[in-house]
PDB file of C-alpha atoms in Angstrom:
ATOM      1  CA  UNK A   1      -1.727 -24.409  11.881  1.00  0.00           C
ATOM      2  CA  UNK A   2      -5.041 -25.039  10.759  1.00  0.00           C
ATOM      3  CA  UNK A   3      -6.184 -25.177   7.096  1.00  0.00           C
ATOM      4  CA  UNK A   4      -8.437 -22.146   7.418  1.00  0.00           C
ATOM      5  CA  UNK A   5      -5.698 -20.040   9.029  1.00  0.00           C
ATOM      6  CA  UNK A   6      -2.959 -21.186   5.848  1.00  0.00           C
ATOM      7  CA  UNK A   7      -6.147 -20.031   3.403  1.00  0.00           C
ATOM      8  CA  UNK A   8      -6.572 -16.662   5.147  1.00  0.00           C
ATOM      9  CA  UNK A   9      -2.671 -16.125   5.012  1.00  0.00           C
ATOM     10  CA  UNK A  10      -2.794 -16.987   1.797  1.00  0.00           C
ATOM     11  CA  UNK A  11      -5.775 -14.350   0.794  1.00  0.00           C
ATOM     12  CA  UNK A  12      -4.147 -11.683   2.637  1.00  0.00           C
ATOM     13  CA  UNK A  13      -1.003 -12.360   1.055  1.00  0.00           C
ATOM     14  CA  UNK A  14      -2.626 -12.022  -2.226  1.00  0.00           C
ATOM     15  CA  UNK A  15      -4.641  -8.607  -1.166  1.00  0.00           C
ATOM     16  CA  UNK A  16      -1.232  -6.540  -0.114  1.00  0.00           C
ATOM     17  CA  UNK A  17       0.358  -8.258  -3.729  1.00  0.00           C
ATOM     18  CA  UNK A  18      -3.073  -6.942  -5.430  1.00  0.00           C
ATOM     19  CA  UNK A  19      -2.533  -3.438  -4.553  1.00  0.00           C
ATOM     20  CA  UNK A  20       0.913  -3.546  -5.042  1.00  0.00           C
ATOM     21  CA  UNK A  21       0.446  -4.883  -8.955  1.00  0.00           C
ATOM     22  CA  UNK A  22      -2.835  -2.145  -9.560  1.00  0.00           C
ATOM     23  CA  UNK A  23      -0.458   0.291  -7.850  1.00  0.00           C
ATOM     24  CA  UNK A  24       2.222  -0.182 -10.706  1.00  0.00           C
ATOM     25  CA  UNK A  25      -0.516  -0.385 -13.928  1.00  0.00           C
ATOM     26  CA  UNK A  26      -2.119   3.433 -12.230  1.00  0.00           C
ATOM     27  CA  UNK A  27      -5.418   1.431 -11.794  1.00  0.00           C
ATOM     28  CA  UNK A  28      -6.260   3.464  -8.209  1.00  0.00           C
ATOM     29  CA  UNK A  29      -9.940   2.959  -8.587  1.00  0.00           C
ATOM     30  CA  UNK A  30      -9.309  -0.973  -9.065  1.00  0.00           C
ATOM     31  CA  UNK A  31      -7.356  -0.282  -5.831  1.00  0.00           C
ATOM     32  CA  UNK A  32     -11.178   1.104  -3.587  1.00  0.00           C
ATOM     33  CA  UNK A  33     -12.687  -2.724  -3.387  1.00  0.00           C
ATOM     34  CA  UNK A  34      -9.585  -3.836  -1.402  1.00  0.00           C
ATOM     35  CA  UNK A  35     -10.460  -0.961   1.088  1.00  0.00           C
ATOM     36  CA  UNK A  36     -13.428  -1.318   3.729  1.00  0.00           C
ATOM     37  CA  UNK A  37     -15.715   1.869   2.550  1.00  0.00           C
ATOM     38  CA  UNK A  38     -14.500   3.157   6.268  1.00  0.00           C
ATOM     39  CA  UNK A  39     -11.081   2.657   5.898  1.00  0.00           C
ATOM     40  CA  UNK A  40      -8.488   5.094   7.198  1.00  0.00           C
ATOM     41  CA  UNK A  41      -4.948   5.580   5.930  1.00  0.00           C
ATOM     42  CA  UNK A  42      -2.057   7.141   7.256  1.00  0.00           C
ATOM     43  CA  UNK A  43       1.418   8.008   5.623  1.00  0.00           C
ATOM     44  CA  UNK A  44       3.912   8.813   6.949  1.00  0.00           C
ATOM     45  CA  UNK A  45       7.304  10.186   5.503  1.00  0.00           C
ATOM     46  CA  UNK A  46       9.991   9.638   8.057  1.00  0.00           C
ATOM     47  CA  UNK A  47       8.398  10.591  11.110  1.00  0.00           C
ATOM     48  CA  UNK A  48       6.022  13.544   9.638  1.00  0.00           C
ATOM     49  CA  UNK A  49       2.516  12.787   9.036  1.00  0.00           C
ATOM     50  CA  UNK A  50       1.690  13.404   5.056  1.00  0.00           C
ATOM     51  CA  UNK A  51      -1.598  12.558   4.946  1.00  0.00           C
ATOM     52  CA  UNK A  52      -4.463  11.287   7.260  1.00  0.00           C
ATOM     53  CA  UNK A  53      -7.624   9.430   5.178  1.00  0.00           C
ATOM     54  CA  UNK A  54     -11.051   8.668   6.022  1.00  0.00           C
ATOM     55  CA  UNK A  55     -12.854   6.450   3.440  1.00  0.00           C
ATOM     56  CA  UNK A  56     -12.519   4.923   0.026  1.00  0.00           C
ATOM     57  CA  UNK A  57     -13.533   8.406  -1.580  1.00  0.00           C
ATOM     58  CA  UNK A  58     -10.872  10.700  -0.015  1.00  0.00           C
ATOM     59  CA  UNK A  59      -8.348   7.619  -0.556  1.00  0.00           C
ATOM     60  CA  UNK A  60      -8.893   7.338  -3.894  1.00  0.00           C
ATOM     61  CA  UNK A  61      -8.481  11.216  -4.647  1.00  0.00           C
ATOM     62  CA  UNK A  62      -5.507  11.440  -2.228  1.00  0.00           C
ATOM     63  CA  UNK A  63      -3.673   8.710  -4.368  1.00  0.00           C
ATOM     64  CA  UNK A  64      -4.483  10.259  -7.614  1.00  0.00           C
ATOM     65  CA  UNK A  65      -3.135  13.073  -6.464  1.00  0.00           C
ATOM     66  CA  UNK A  66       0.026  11.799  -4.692  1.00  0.00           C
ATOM     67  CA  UNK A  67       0.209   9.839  -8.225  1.00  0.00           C
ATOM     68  CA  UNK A  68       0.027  12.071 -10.674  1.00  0.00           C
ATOM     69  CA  UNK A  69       3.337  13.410 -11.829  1.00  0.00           C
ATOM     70  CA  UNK A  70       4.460   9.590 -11.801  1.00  0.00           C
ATOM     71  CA  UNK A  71       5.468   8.211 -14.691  1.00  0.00           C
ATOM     72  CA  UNK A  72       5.951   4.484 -14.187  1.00  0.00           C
ATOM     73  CA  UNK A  73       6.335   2.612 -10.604  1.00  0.00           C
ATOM     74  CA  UNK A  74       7.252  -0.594  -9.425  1.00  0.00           C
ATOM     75  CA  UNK A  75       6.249  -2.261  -6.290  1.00  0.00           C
ATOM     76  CA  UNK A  76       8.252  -5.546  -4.767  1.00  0.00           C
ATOM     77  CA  UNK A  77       6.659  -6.712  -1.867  1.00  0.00           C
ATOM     78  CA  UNK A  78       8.613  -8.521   0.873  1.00  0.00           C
ATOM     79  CA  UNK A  79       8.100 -10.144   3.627  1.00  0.00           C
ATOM     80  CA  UNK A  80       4.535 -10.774   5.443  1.00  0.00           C
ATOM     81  CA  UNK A  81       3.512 -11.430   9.249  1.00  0.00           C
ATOM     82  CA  UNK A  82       0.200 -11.625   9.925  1.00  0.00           C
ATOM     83  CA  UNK A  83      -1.918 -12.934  13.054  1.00  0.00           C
ATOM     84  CA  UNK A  84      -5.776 -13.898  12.200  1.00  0.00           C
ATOM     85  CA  UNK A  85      -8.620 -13.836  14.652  1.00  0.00           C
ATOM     86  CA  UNK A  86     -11.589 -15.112  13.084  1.00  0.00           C
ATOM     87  CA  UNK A  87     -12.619 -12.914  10.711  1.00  0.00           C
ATOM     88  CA  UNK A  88     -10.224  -9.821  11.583  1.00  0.00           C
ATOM     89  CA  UNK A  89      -6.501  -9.940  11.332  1.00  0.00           C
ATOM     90  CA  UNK A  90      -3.558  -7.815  11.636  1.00  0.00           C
ATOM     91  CA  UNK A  91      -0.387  -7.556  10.049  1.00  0.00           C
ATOM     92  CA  UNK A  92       2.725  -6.343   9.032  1.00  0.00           C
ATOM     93  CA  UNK A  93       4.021  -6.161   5.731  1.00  0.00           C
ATOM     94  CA  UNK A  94       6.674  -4.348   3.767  1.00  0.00           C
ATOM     95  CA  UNK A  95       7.265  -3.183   0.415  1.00  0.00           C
ATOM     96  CA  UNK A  96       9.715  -1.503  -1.878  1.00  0.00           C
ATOM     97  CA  UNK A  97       8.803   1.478  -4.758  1.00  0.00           C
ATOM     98  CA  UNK A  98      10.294   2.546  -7.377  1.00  0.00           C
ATOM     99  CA  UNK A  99       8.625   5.991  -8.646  1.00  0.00           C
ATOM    100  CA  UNK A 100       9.971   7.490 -11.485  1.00  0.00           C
ATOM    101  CA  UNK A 101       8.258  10.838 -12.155  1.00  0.00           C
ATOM    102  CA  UNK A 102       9.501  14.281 -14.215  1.00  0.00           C
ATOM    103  CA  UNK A 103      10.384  17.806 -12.944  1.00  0.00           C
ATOM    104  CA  UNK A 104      11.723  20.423 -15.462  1.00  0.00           C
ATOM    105  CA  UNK A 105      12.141  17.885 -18.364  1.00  0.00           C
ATOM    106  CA  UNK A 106      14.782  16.067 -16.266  1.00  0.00           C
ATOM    107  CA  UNK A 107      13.688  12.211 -15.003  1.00  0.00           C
ATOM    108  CA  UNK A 108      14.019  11.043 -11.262  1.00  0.00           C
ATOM    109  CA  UNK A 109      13.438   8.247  -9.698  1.00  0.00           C
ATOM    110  CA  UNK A 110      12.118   7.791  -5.788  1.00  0.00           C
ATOM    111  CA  UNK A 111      13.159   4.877  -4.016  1.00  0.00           C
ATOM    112  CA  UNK A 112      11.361   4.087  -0.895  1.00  0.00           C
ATOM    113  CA  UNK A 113      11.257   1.033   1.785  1.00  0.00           C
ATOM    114  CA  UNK A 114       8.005   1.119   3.235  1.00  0.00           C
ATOM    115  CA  UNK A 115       6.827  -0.931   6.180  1.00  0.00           C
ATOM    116  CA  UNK A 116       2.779  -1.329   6.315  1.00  0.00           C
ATOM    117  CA  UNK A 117       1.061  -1.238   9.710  1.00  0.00           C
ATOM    118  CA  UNK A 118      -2.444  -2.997   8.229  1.00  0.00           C
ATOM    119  CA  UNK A 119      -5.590  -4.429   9.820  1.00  0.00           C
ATOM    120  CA  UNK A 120      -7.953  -6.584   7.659  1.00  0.00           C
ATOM    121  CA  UNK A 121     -11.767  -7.761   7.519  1.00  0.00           C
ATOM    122  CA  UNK A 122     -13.051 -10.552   6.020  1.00  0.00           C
ATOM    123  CA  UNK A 123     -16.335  -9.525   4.684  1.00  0.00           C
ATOM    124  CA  UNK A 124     -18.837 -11.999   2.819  1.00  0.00           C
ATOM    125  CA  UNK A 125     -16.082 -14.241   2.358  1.00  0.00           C
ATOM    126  CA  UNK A 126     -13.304 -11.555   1.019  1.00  0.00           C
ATOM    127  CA  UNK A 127     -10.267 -10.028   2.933  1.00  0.00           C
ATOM    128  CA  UNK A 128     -10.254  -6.336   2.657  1.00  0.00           C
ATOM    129  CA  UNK A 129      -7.919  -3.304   4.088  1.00  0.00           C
ATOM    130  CA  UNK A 130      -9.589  -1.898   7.020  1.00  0.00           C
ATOM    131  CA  UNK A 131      -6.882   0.262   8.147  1.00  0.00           C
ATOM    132  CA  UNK A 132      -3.371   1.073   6.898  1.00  0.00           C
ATOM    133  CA  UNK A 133      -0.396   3.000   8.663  1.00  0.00           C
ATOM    134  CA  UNK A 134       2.343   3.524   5.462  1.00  0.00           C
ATOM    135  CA  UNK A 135       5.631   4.089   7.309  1.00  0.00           C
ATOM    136  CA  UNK A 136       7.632   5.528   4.220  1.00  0.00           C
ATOM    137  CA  UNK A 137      11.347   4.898   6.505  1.00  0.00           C
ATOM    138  CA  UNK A 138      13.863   5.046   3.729  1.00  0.00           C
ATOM    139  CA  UNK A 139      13.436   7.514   0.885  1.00  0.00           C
ATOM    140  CA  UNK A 140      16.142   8.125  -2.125  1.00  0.00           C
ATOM    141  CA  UNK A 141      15.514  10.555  -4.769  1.00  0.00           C
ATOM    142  CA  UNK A 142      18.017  11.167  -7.148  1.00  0.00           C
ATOM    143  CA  UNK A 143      18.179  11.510 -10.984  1.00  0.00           C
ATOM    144  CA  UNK A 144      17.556   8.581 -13.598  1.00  0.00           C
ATOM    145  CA  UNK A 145      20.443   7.597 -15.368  1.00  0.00           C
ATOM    146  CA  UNK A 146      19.298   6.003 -18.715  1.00  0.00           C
TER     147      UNK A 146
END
């Protein structure tokens, strides 16, 4: 394995762990510059299609939105595959949440394995999202015990 192809795993590596640690601080516009302008997101809960997004703009209102009742989160990232081809790459990656968010003054917390379907750019010298598929497989709601 080359040294360029290590570096780029590396960066990539560090791009899914970037949105994962801006995810849990609520920073979603920090979150656009990882995104191509043009990118396009899908989630997916189970096998129904939640939402469908074209473009940094629609992304970042979608997650706001998606985000708003939740009170605190927390994002551990797993494992990584990714195959690079110059400066494009694709890869899987997967990721567990923690959302804990409040409905009628009672606390619950969401806990969801995702697996992420992502293809990257590398664009003036930085790896960014071009396209994500968010494959939300297991999901647990129940009621925070304190």
């Amino acid at each position: 394995m080359s040294l360029e192809i290590l570096e780029a795993k590396v960066a990539l590596r560090e791009l899914v762990d970037a949105f994962a640690n801006l995810a849990d601080e609520k920073r979603i516009a920090d979150q656009m510059p990882l995104f191509t302008p043009d990118t396009k997101v899908r989630v997916y809960m189970g096998e129904t299609l939640l939402f469908d997004i074209s473009g940094t703009q629609q992304l970042e209102e979608t997650f706001t939105g998606f985000t708003a009742n939740v009170k605190c989160s927390f994002h551990m990232n797993g494992q990584q595959d990714v195959e690079i081809d110059g400066d494009s790459a694709r890869g899987i990656a997967y990721c567990q949440v923690k959302l804990v968010s409040e409905e009628d003054g009672q606390e619950f917390v969401t806990d969801s394995s995702i697996r992420y379907d992502d293809e990257y750019v590398r664009q003036e010298g930085r790896w960014m999202i071009k396209t994500r598929i968010s494959h939300f497989s297991i999901n647990d709601k129940r009621p925070l015990q304190s």
